[in-house]
Amino acid sequence: MNHSNAVQAHMHRDDYGAKIGMWLFLFTELILFGGLFIVYAVYRFTYGDGFSLASKELDTLVGMINTIVLLTSSLTMAMSITAIQQGRRRLSIGLVGATNALALVFMVNKYFEWTAKFHHGLFPGGKELLERTNGEILYFGLYYVMTGLHAIHVLIGMVIMTFMMVYLKTGHVNKDSFVKLENSGLYWHLVDLIWIFLFPLFYLIH
Amino acid sequence: MDHGTKNHAHVIGYGTYILVWLGLLSFTGITVAVAGMDLQFYNIAIALIIATVKAIMVMTIFMHLKFEDRVFRIFATVAILTLLIFLVLTFFDYSFAR
């Protein structure tokens, strides 16, 4: 008993600090995307007609499916933390795996969405796009930058989820020490939060 | 004040998460349905209000802000207010500078 206490005392761990650190990082992410949202707002204000016209070319159904996919992945991520708190390791691994699989579905959808646009010449610098009005060009520029930056975050999330699955398997993340999984969850929910705003701003507002 | 090594975690049931998820899906449905109607200015307003409600649901329950120490909520509020100030000031600048 004494021995294990001594070992505990030597293991320096600060879950509270780890979580504060994660939140501080999320605030920098908020400002990163926030800056782009401000650019979007100003250009939308200036080129309302062009934005309206261009936004009709995005497939609302694909956007909605991706919204549902991301919301569901947030659910499985949140549940994986409850599972590990209850000591249900295999359930937790399965739920993180489901999150990862849903992230992949999101990326596959994105791939088809983007390639379809590329085929129509609608990409930054594309001939067909450059013949259009300034508002439409700016809309597609922002569309690629903002959803692209978001997609990079999804890819990074998939790498993080893979690490979490390994950590859960090896017991590095366990019933008594799961702050890494919690912080991964916070990151994943932020990715979801950004999409919650990207979806209406690009797909719905005509 | 014993934070640190202790995991004073609040375990949230699966049911709560599923309810929030169902709420989020319903709001997604509503926002898509409303976007199909022609309500002029209100289309943007409704879409942004629904997105904000969804964001609050994700932050309070999925991100556990409701169950964390007050410090986390204060941090989050300050960060979001900072962004809103940037947004509002940009628009003041933009509307009057032309």
mmCIF file of C-alpha atoms in Angstrom:
data_model
loop_
_atom_site.group_PDB
_atom_site.id
_atom_site.type_symbol
_atom_site.label_atom_id
_atom_site.label_comp_id
_atom_site.label_asym_id
_atom_site.label_seq_id
_atom_site.Cartn_x
_atom_site.Cartn_y
_atom_site.Cartn_z
ATOM 1 C CA MET A 1 0.000 0.000 0.000
ATOM 2 C CA ASN A 2 2.727 2.398 1.054
ATOM 3 C CA HIS A 3 4.768 1.402 -1.911
ATOM 4 C CA SER A 4 1.963 2.073 -4.384
ATOM 5 C CA ASN A 5 1.317 5.473 -2.781
ATOM 6 C CA ALA A 6 4.949 6.353 -3.241
ATOM 7 C CA VAL A 7 4.742 5.342 -6.898
ATOM 8 C CA GLN A 8 1.602 7.442 -7.292
ATOM 9 C CA ALA A 9 3.331 10.463 -5.808
ATOM 10 C CA HIS A 10 6.135 10.170 -8.324
ATOM 11 C CA MET A 11 3.789 9.989 -11.288
ATOM 12 C CA HIS A 12 3.167 13.620 -11.988
ATOM 13 C CA ARG A 13 -0.168 14.075 -13.653
ATOM 14 C CA ASP A 14 -2.395 17.095 -13.967
ATOM 15 C CA ASP A 15 -5.610 16.324 -15.815
ATOM 16 C CA TYR A 16 -7.088 19.700 -14.937
ATOM 17 C CA GLY A 17 -4.097 21.514 -16.423
ATOM 18 C CA ALA A 18 -4.161 19.270 -19.494
ATOM 19 C CA LYS A 19 -7.775 20.183 -20.128
ATOM 20 C CA ILE A 20 -7.161 23.911 -19.658
ATOM 21 C CA GLY A 21 -4.285 23.626 -22.127
ATOM 22 C CA MET A 22 -6.576 21.922 -24.614
ATOM 23 C CA TRP A 23 -9.209 24.628 -24.252
ATOM 24 C CA LEU A 24 -6.598 27.339 -24.804
ATOM 25 C CA PHE A 25 -5.576 25.570 -28.007
ATOM 26 C CA LEU A 26 -9.228 25.398 -29.069
ATOM 27 C CA PHE A 27 -9.503 29.187 -28.595
ATOM 28 C CA THR A 28 -6.619 29.709 -31.011
ATOM 29 C CA GLU A 29 -8.515 27.477 -33.445
ATOM 30 C CA LEU A 30 -11.633 29.552 -32.888
ATOM 31 C CA ILE A 31 -9.738 32.708 -33.827
ATOM 32 C CA LEU A 32 -8.165 30.968 -36.848
ATOM 33 C CA PHE A 33 -11.544 29.989 -38.281
ATOM 34 C CA GLY A 34 -13.164 33.130 -36.863
ATOM 35 C CA GLY A 35 -10.939 35.293 -39.047
ATOM 36 C CA LEU A 36 -12.149 33.403 -42.112
ATOM 37 C CA PHE A 37 -15.763 33.757 -41.007
ATOM 38 C CA ILE A 38 -15.236 37.525 -40.761
ATOM 39 C CA VAL A 39 -13.810 37.596 -44.301
ATOM 40 C CA TYR A 40 -16.838 35.594 -45.433
ATOM 41 C CA ALA A 41 -19.232 38.004 -43.688
ATOM 42 C CA VAL A 42 -17.695 41.105 -45.233
ATOM 43 C CA TYR A 43 -17.618 39.684 -48.774
ATOM 44 C CA ARG A 44 -21.109 38.308 -48.441
ATOM 45 C CA PHE A 45 -22.229 41.755 -47.372
ATOM 46 C CA THR A 46 -20.536 43.275 -50.442
ATOM 47 C CA TYR A 47 -21.324 40.615 -53.060
ATOM 48 C CA GLY A 48 -24.668 39.286 -51.844
ATOM 49 C CA ASP A 49 -25.920 38.456 -55.356
ATOM 50 C CA GLY A 50 -22.796 36.577 -56.441
ATOM 51 C CA PHE A 51 -22.734 34.572 -53.205
ATOM 52 C CA SER A 52 -26.401 33.742 -53.585
ATOM 53 C CA LEU A 53 -25.942 32.590 -57.165
ATOM 54 C CA ALA A 54 -22.829 30.514 -56.444
ATOM 55 C CA SER A 55 -24.226 28.882 -53.303
ATOM 56 C CA LYS A 56 -27.037 27.347 -55.366
ATOM 57 C CA GLU A 57 -24.440 25.181 -57.091
ATOM 58 C CA LEU A 58 -23.585 23.253 -53.952
ATOM 59 C CA ASP A 59 -25.592 20.110 -53.343
ATOM 60 C CA THR A 60 -27.612 20.672 -50.167
ATOM 61 C CA LEU A 61 -28.210 16.940 -49.818
ATOM 62 C CA VAL A 62 -24.486 16.117 -49.724
ATOM 63 C CA GLY A 63 -23.979 18.918 -47.190
ATOM 64 C CA MET A 64 -26.814 17.609 -45.056
ATOM 65 C CA ILE A 65 -25.510 14.037 -45.174
ATOM 66 C CA ASN A 66 -22.080 15.256 -44.102
ATOM 67 C CA THR A 67 -23.670 17.256 -41.282
ATOM 68 C CA ILE A 68 -25.466 14.147 -40.031
ATOM 69 C CA VAL A 69 -22.255 12.095 -40.363
ATOM 70 C CA LEU A 70 -20.261 14.603 -38.294
ATOM 71 C CA LEU A 71 -22.960 15.014 -35.643
ATOM 72 C CA THR A 72 -23.121 11.232 -35.287
ATOM 73 C CA SER A 73 -19.333 10.998 -35.035
ATOM 74 C CA SER A 74 -19.478 13.533 -32.200
ATOM 75 C CA LEU A 75 -22.034 11.316 -30.468
ATOM 76 C CA THR A 76 -19.860 8.193 -30.709
ATOM 77 C CA MET A 77 -16.833 10.194 -29.505
ATOM 78 C CA ALA A 78 -18.714 11.517 -26.468
ATOM 79 C CA MET A 79 -20.007 8.027 -25.665
ATOM 80 C CA SER A 80 -16.509 6.519 -25.879
ATOM 81 C CA ILE A 81 -15.500 8.661 -22.879
ATOM 82 C CA THR A 82 -18.466 7.420 -20.837
ATOM 83 C CA ALA A 83 -17.522 3.863 -21.827
ATOM 84 C CA ILE A 84 -13.927 4.156 -20.598
ATOM 85 C CA GLN A 85 -15.109 5.871 -17.388
ATOM 86 C CA GLN A 86 -17.200 2.769 -16.772
ATOM 87 C CA GLY A 87 -14.194 0.594 -17.556
ATOM 88 C CA ARG A 88 -15.726 -0.810 -20.773
ATOM 89 C CA ARG A 89 -12.536 -0.755 -22.762
ATOM 90 C CA ARG A 90 -13.671 -2.695 -25.817
ATOM 91 C CA LEU A 91 -16.848 -0.659 -26.174
ATOM 92 C CA SER A 92 -14.726 2.486 -25.943
ATOM 93 C CA ILE A 93 -12.363 1.230 -28.682
ATOM 94 C CA GLY A 94 -15.380 0.388 -30.853
ATOM 95 C CA LEU A 95 -16.872 3.856 -30.389
ATOM 96 C CA VAL A 96 -13.608 5.630 -31.225
ATOM 97 C CA GLY A 97 -13.363 3.309 -34.239
ATOM 98 C CA ALA A 98 -16.882 4.335 -35.276
ATOM 99 C CA THR A 99 -15.869 7.998 -34.973
ATOM 100 C CA ASN A 100 -12.909 7.301 -37.219
ATOM 101 C CA ALA A 101 -15.046 5.441 -39.755
ATOM 102 C CA LEU A 102 -17.560 8.311 -39.867
ATOM 103 C CA ALA A 103 -14.712 10.775 -40.376
ATOM 104 C CA LEU A 104 -13.645 8.661 -43.354
ATOM 105 C CA VAL A 105 -17.207 8.734 -44.750
ATOM 106 C CA PHE A 106 -17.135 12.524 -44.426
ATOM 107 C CA MET A 107 -13.850 12.709 -46.345
ATOM 108 C CA VAL A 108 -15.073 10.371 -49.102
ATOM 109 C CA ASN A 109 -18.153 12.582 -49.557
ATOM 110 C CA LYS A 110 -15.907 15.639 -49.676
ATOM 111 C CA TYR A 111 -13.727 13.944 -52.281
ATOM 112 C CA PHE A 112 -16.663 13.294 -54.600
ATOM 113 C CA GLU A 113 -18.071 16.761 -53.976
ATOM 114 C CA TRP A 114 -14.800 18.477 -54.805
ATOM 115 C CA THR A 115 -13.943 16.342 -57.848
ATOM 116 C CA ALA A 116 -17.400 17.037 -59.305
ATOM 117 C CA LYS A 117 -16.725 20.774 -58.901
ATOM 118 C CA PHE A 118 -13.264 20.390 -60.438
ATOM 119 C CA HIS A 119 -14.799 18.713 -63.489
ATOM 120 C CA HIS A 120 -16.975 21.769 -64.001
ATOM 121 C CA GLY A 121 -13.896 23.963 -63.841
ATOM 122 C CA LEU A 122 -14.993 25.396 -60.509
ATOM 123 C CA PHE A 123 -11.697 25.586 -58.667
ATOM 124 C CA PRO A 124 -9.468 28.540 -57.799
ATOM 125 C CA GLY A 125 -7.906 29.709 -61.047
ATOM 126 C CA GLY A 126 -10.175 27.484 -63.126
ATOM 127 C CA LYS A 127 -11.127 28.873 -66.549
ATOM 128 C CA GLU A 128 -14.900 28.525 -66.132
ATOM 129 C CA LEU A 129 -14.748 30.116 -62.688
ATOM 130 C CA LEU A 130 -12.681 33.104 -63.813
ATOM 131 C CA GLU A 131 -15.321 33.994 -66.402
ATOM 132 C CA ARG A 132 -17.842 34.571 -63.655
ATOM 133 C CA THR A 133 -18.553 37.621 -61.499
ATOM 134 C CA ASN A 134 -16.276 38.677 -58.649
ATOM 135 C CA GLY A 135 -18.816 37.578 -56.045
ATOM 136 C CA GLU A 136 -18.923 34.032 -57.396
ATOM 137 C CA ILE A 137 -15.130 33.826 -57.621
ATOM 138 C CA LEU A 138 -14.794 35.001 -54.017
ATOM 139 C CA TYR A 139 -17.494 32.585 -52.874
ATOM 140 C CA PHE A 140 -15.710 29.581 -54.369
ATOM 141 C CA GLY A 141 -12.346 30.818 -53.089
ATOM 142 C CA LEU A 142 -13.708 30.991 -49.552
ATOM 143 C CA TYR A 143 -15.538 27.697 -50.019
ATOM 144 C CA TYR A 144 -12.302 25.877 -50.849
ATOM 145 C CA VAL A 145 -10.222 27.603 -48.170
ATOM 146 C CA MET A 146 -12.738 27.182 -45.358
ATOM 147 C CA THR A 147 -14.020 23.677 -46.075
ATOM 148 C CA GLY A 148 -10.461 22.706 -47.044
ATOM 149 C CA LEU A 149 -9.005 23.899 -43.736
ATOM 150 C CA HIS A 150 -11.860 22.096 -42.011
ATOM 151 C CA ALA A 151 -11.127 18.907 -43.982
ATOM 152 C CA ILE A 152 -7.459 19.095 -42.903
ATOM 153 C CA HIS A 153 -8.725 19.183 -39.330
ATOM 154 C CA VAL A 154 -10.841 16.095 -40.013
ATOM 155 C CA LEU A 155 -7.754 14.278 -41.367
ATOM 156 C CA ILE A 156 -5.721 15.265 -38.289
ATOM 157 C CA GLY A 157 -8.657 14.069 -36.170
ATOM 158 C CA MET A 158 -8.470 10.669 -37.862
ATOM 159 C CA VAL A 159 -4.769 10.396 -36.953
ATOM 160 C CA ILE A 160 -5.584 11.347 -33.348
ATOM 161 C CA MET A 161 -8.423 8.778 -33.192
ATOM 162 C CA THR A 162 -6.064 6.076 -34.444
ATOM 163 C CA PHE A 163 -3.611 6.931 -31.654
ATOM 164 C CA MET A 164 -6.445 6.835 -29.122
ATOM 165 C CA MET A 165 -7.492 3.368 -30.299
ATOM 166 C CA VAL A 166 -3.913 2.159 -29.788
ATOM 167 C CA TYR A 167 -3.698 3.850 -26.367
ATOM 168 C CA LEU A 168 -6.976 2.248 -25.313
ATOM 169 C CA LYS A 169 -5.761 -1.135 -26.498
ATOM 170 C CA THR A 170 -2.442 -0.920 -24.659
ATOM 171 C CA GLY A 171 -4.125 0.453 -21.542
ATOM 172 C CA HIS A 172 -2.216 3.731 -21.673
ATOM 173 C CA VAL A 173 -5.654 5.346 -21.656
ATOM 174 C CA ASN A 174 -7.726 3.551 -19.041
ATOM 175 C CA LYS A 175 -10.553 3.856 -16.504
ATOM 176 C CA ASP A 176 -8.435 6.032 -14.182
ATOM 177 C CA SER A 177 -6.520 8.033 -16.745
ATOM 178 C CA PHE A 178 -8.499 9.143 -19.756
ATOM 179 C CA VAL A 179 -7.703 12.838 -20.137
ATOM 180 C CA LYS A 180 -6.040 12.156 -23.518
ATOM 181 C CA LEU A 181 -9.300 10.692 -24.795
ATOM 182 C CA GLU A 182 -11.249 13.621 -23.314
ATOM 183 C CA ASN A 183 -8.968 16.140 -25.034
ATOM 184 C CA SER A 184 -9.241 14.269 -28.339
ATOM 185 C CA GLY A 185 -12.992 14.470 -27.876
ATOM 186 C CA LEU A 186 -12.811 18.229 -27.298
ATOM 187 C CA TYR A 187 -10.820 18.608 -30.529
ATOM 188 C CA TRP A 188 -13.306 16.474 -32.438
ATOM 189 C CA HIS A 189 -16.295 18.425 -31.135
ATOM 190 C CA LEU A 190 -14.622 21.667 -32.224
ATOM 191 C CA VAL A 191 -14.322 20.250 -35.755
ATOM 192 C CA ASP A 192 -18.039 19.460 -35.539
ATOM 193 C CA LEU A 193 -18.822 22.966 -34.215
ATOM 194 C CA ILE A 194 -17.080 24.623 -37.163
ATOM 195 C CA TRP A 195 -19.028 22.468 -39.605
ATOM 196 C CA ILE A 196 -22.271 23.442 -37.844
ATOM 197 C CA PHE A 197 -21.596 27.004 -39.053
ATOM 198 C CA LEU A 198 -20.008 26.140 -42.416
ATOM 199 C CA PHE A 199 -23.016 24.076 -43.496
ATOM 200 C CA PRO A 200 -25.691 26.816 -43.400
ATOM 201 C CA LEU A 201 -23.301 29.551 -44.570
ATOM 202 C CA PHE A 202 -22.225 27.704 -47.729
ATOM 203 C CA TYR A 203 -25.044 25.293 -48.534
ATOM 204 C CA LEU A 204 -28.234 26.857 -47.272
ATOM 205 C CA ILE A 205 -28.226 30.626 -47.530
ATOM 206 C CA HIS A 206 -29.268 31.468 -51.052
ATOM 207 C CA MET B 1 -9.799 22.842 -4.408
ATOM 208 C CA ASP B 2 -8.477 19.460 -5.220
ATOM 209 C CA HIS B 3 -7.878 19.279 -8.849
ATOM 210 C CA GLY B 4 -4.673 17.839 -10.127
ATOM 211 C CA THR B 5 -4.193 14.130 -10.178
ATOM 212 C CA LYS B 6 -7.761 13.442 -9.115
ATOM 213 C CA ASN B 7 -10.275 12.622 -11.796
ATOM 214 C CA HIS B 8 -13.365 14.257 -10.400
ATOM 215 C CA ALA B 9 -15.143 13.329 -13.579
ATOM 216 C CA HIS B 10 -18.856 13.553 -13.997
ATOM 217 C CA VAL B 11 -20.005 10.459 -15.869
ATOM 218 C CA ILE B 12 -22.689 11.373 -18.380
ATOM 219 C CA GLY B 13 -25.113 8.647 -19.410
ATOM 220 C CA TYR B 14 -25.440 7.398 -22.982
ATOM 221 C CA GLY B 15 -29.105 8.428 -22.935
ATOM 222 C CA THR B 16 -28.265 12.104 -22.410
ATOM 223 C CA TYR B 17 -25.893 12.045 -25.360
ATOM 224 C CA ILE B 18 -28.430 10.314 -27.586
ATOM 225 C CA LEU B 19 -31.088 12.894 -26.665
ATOM 226 C CA VAL B 20 -28.733 15.756 -27.543
ATOM 227 C CA TRP B 21 -27.848 13.985 -30.804
ATOM 228 C CA LEU B 22 -31.531 13.603 -31.700
ATOM 229 C CA GLY B 23 -32.001 17.300 -30.925
ATOM 230 C CA LEU B 24 -29.082 18.195 -33.189
ATOM 231 C CA LEU B 25 -30.488 16.069 -36.018
ATOM 232 C CA SER B 26 -33.929 17.679 -35.642
ATOM 233 C CA PHE B 27 -32.404 21.162 -35.813
ATOM 234 C CA THR B 28 -30.478 20.125 -38.936
ATOM 235 C CA GLY B 29 -33.770 19.025 -40.504
ATOM 236 C CA ILE B 30 -35.485 22.269 -39.506
ATOM 237 C CA THR B 31 -32.684 24.455 -40.843
ATOM 238 C CA VAL B 32 -32.722 22.642 -44.211
ATOM 239 C CA ALA B 33 -36.528 22.912 -44.408
ATOM 240 C CA VAL B 34 -36.496 26.631 -43.572
ATOM 241 C CA ALA B 35 -33.770 27.273 -46.160
ATOM 242 C CA GLY B 36 -36.182 25.984 -48.813
ATOM 243 C CA MET B 37 -38.615 28.815 -48.069
ATOM 244 C CA ASP B 38 -38.152 32.330 -49.307
ATOM 245 C CA LEU B 39 -38.120 34.503 -46.200
ATOM 246 C CA GLN B 40 -35.651 37.152 -47.406
ATOM 247 C CA PHE B 41 -33.545 38.427 -44.507
ATOM 248 C CA TYR B 42 -35.065 35.947 -42.054
ATOM 249 C CA ASN B 43 -33.472 33.013 -43.887
ATOM 250 C CA ILE B 44 -30.007 34.109 -42.733
ATOM 251 C CA ALA B 45 -31.235 35.025 -39.259
ATOM 252 C CA ILE B 46 -33.005 31.696 -38.676
ATOM 253 C CA ALA B 47 -30.087 29.664 -40.063
ATOM 254 C CA LEU B 48 -27.616 31.444 -37.772
ATOM 255 C CA ILE B 49 -29.869 31.196 -34.717
ATOM 256 C CA ILE B 50 -30.305 27.443 -35.261
ATOM 257 C CA ALA B 51 -26.550 27.013 -35.799
ATOM 258 C CA THR B 52 -25.902 28.895 -32.548
ATOM 259 C CA VAL B 53 -28.373 26.728 -30.630
ATOM 260 C CA LYS B 54 -26.701 23.603 -32.037
ATOM 261 C CA ALA B 55 -23.277 24.974 -31.079
ATOM 262 C CA ILE B 56 -24.456 25.619 -27.516
ATOM 263 C CA MET B 57 -25.803 22.058 -27.272
ATOM 264 C CA VAL B 58 -22.479 20.621 -28.443
ATOM 265 C CA MET B 59 -20.448 22.830 -26.095
ATOM 266 C CA THR B 60 -22.534 22.318 -22.960
ATOM 267 C CA ILE B 61 -23.129 18.565 -23.208
ATOM 268 C CA PHE B 62 -20.669 16.946 -25.659
ATOM 269 C CA MET B 63 -17.801 19.188 -24.535
ATOM 270 C CA HIS B 64 -18.914 18.906 -20.881
ATOM 271 C CA LEU B 65 -18.890 22.667 -20.235
ATOM 272 C CA LYS B 66 -22.032 22.281 -18.147
ATOM 273 C CA PHE B 67 -20.244 19.929 -15.784
ATOM 274 C CA GLU B 68 -16.786 21.509 -15.682
ATOM 275 C CA ASP B 69 -15.445 24.131 -13.265
ATOM 276 C CA ARG B 70 -16.676 27.638 -13.798
ATOM 277 C CA VAL B 71 -13.205 28.628 -15.105
ATOM 278 C CA PHE B 72 -13.849 26.719 -18.344
ATOM 279 C CA ARG B 73 -17.148 28.461 -18.943
ATOM 280 C CA ILE B 74 -15.610 31.891 -18.265
ATOM 281 C CA PHE B 75 -12.738 31.108 -20.669
ATOM 282 C CA ALA B 76 -15.107 29.984 -23.401
ATOM 283 C CA THR B 77 -17.347 33.036 -22.968
ATOM 284 C CA VAL B 78 -14.378 35.433 -23.133
ATOM 285 C CA ALA B 79 -13.049 33.713 -26.284
ATOM 286 C CA ILE B 80 -16.407 33.858 -28.062
ATOM 287 C CA LEU B 81 -17.011 37.477 -27.011
ATOM 288 C CA THR B 82 -13.557 38.397 -28.349
ATOM 289 C CA LEU B 83 -14.488 36.932 -31.723
ATOM 290 C CA LEU B 84 -17.846 38.760 -31.688
ATOM 291 C CA ILE B 85 -16.074 42.059 -30.919
ATOM 292 C CA PHE B 86 -13.772 41.464 -33.918
ATOM 293 C CA LEU B 87 -16.816 40.799 -36.066
ATOM 294 C CA VAL B 88 -18.824 43.816 -34.925
ATOM 295 C CA LEU B 89 -15.859 46.216 -35.111
ATOM 296 C CA THR B 90 -14.998 44.982 -38.605
ATOM 297 C CA PHE B 91 -18.521 45.790 -39.716
ATOM 298 C CA PHE B 92 -18.457 49.244 -38.110
ATOM 299 C CA ASP B 93 -15.200 49.940 -39.876
ATOM 300 C CA TYR B 94 -16.460 48.521 -43.132
ATOM 301 C CA SER B 95 -19.843 50.248 -43.156
ATOM 302 C CA PHE B 96 -18.457 53.720 -42.446
ATOM 303 C CA ALA B 97 -15.185 53.601 -44.343
ATOM 304 C CA ARG B 98 -16.693 53.648 -47.797
#
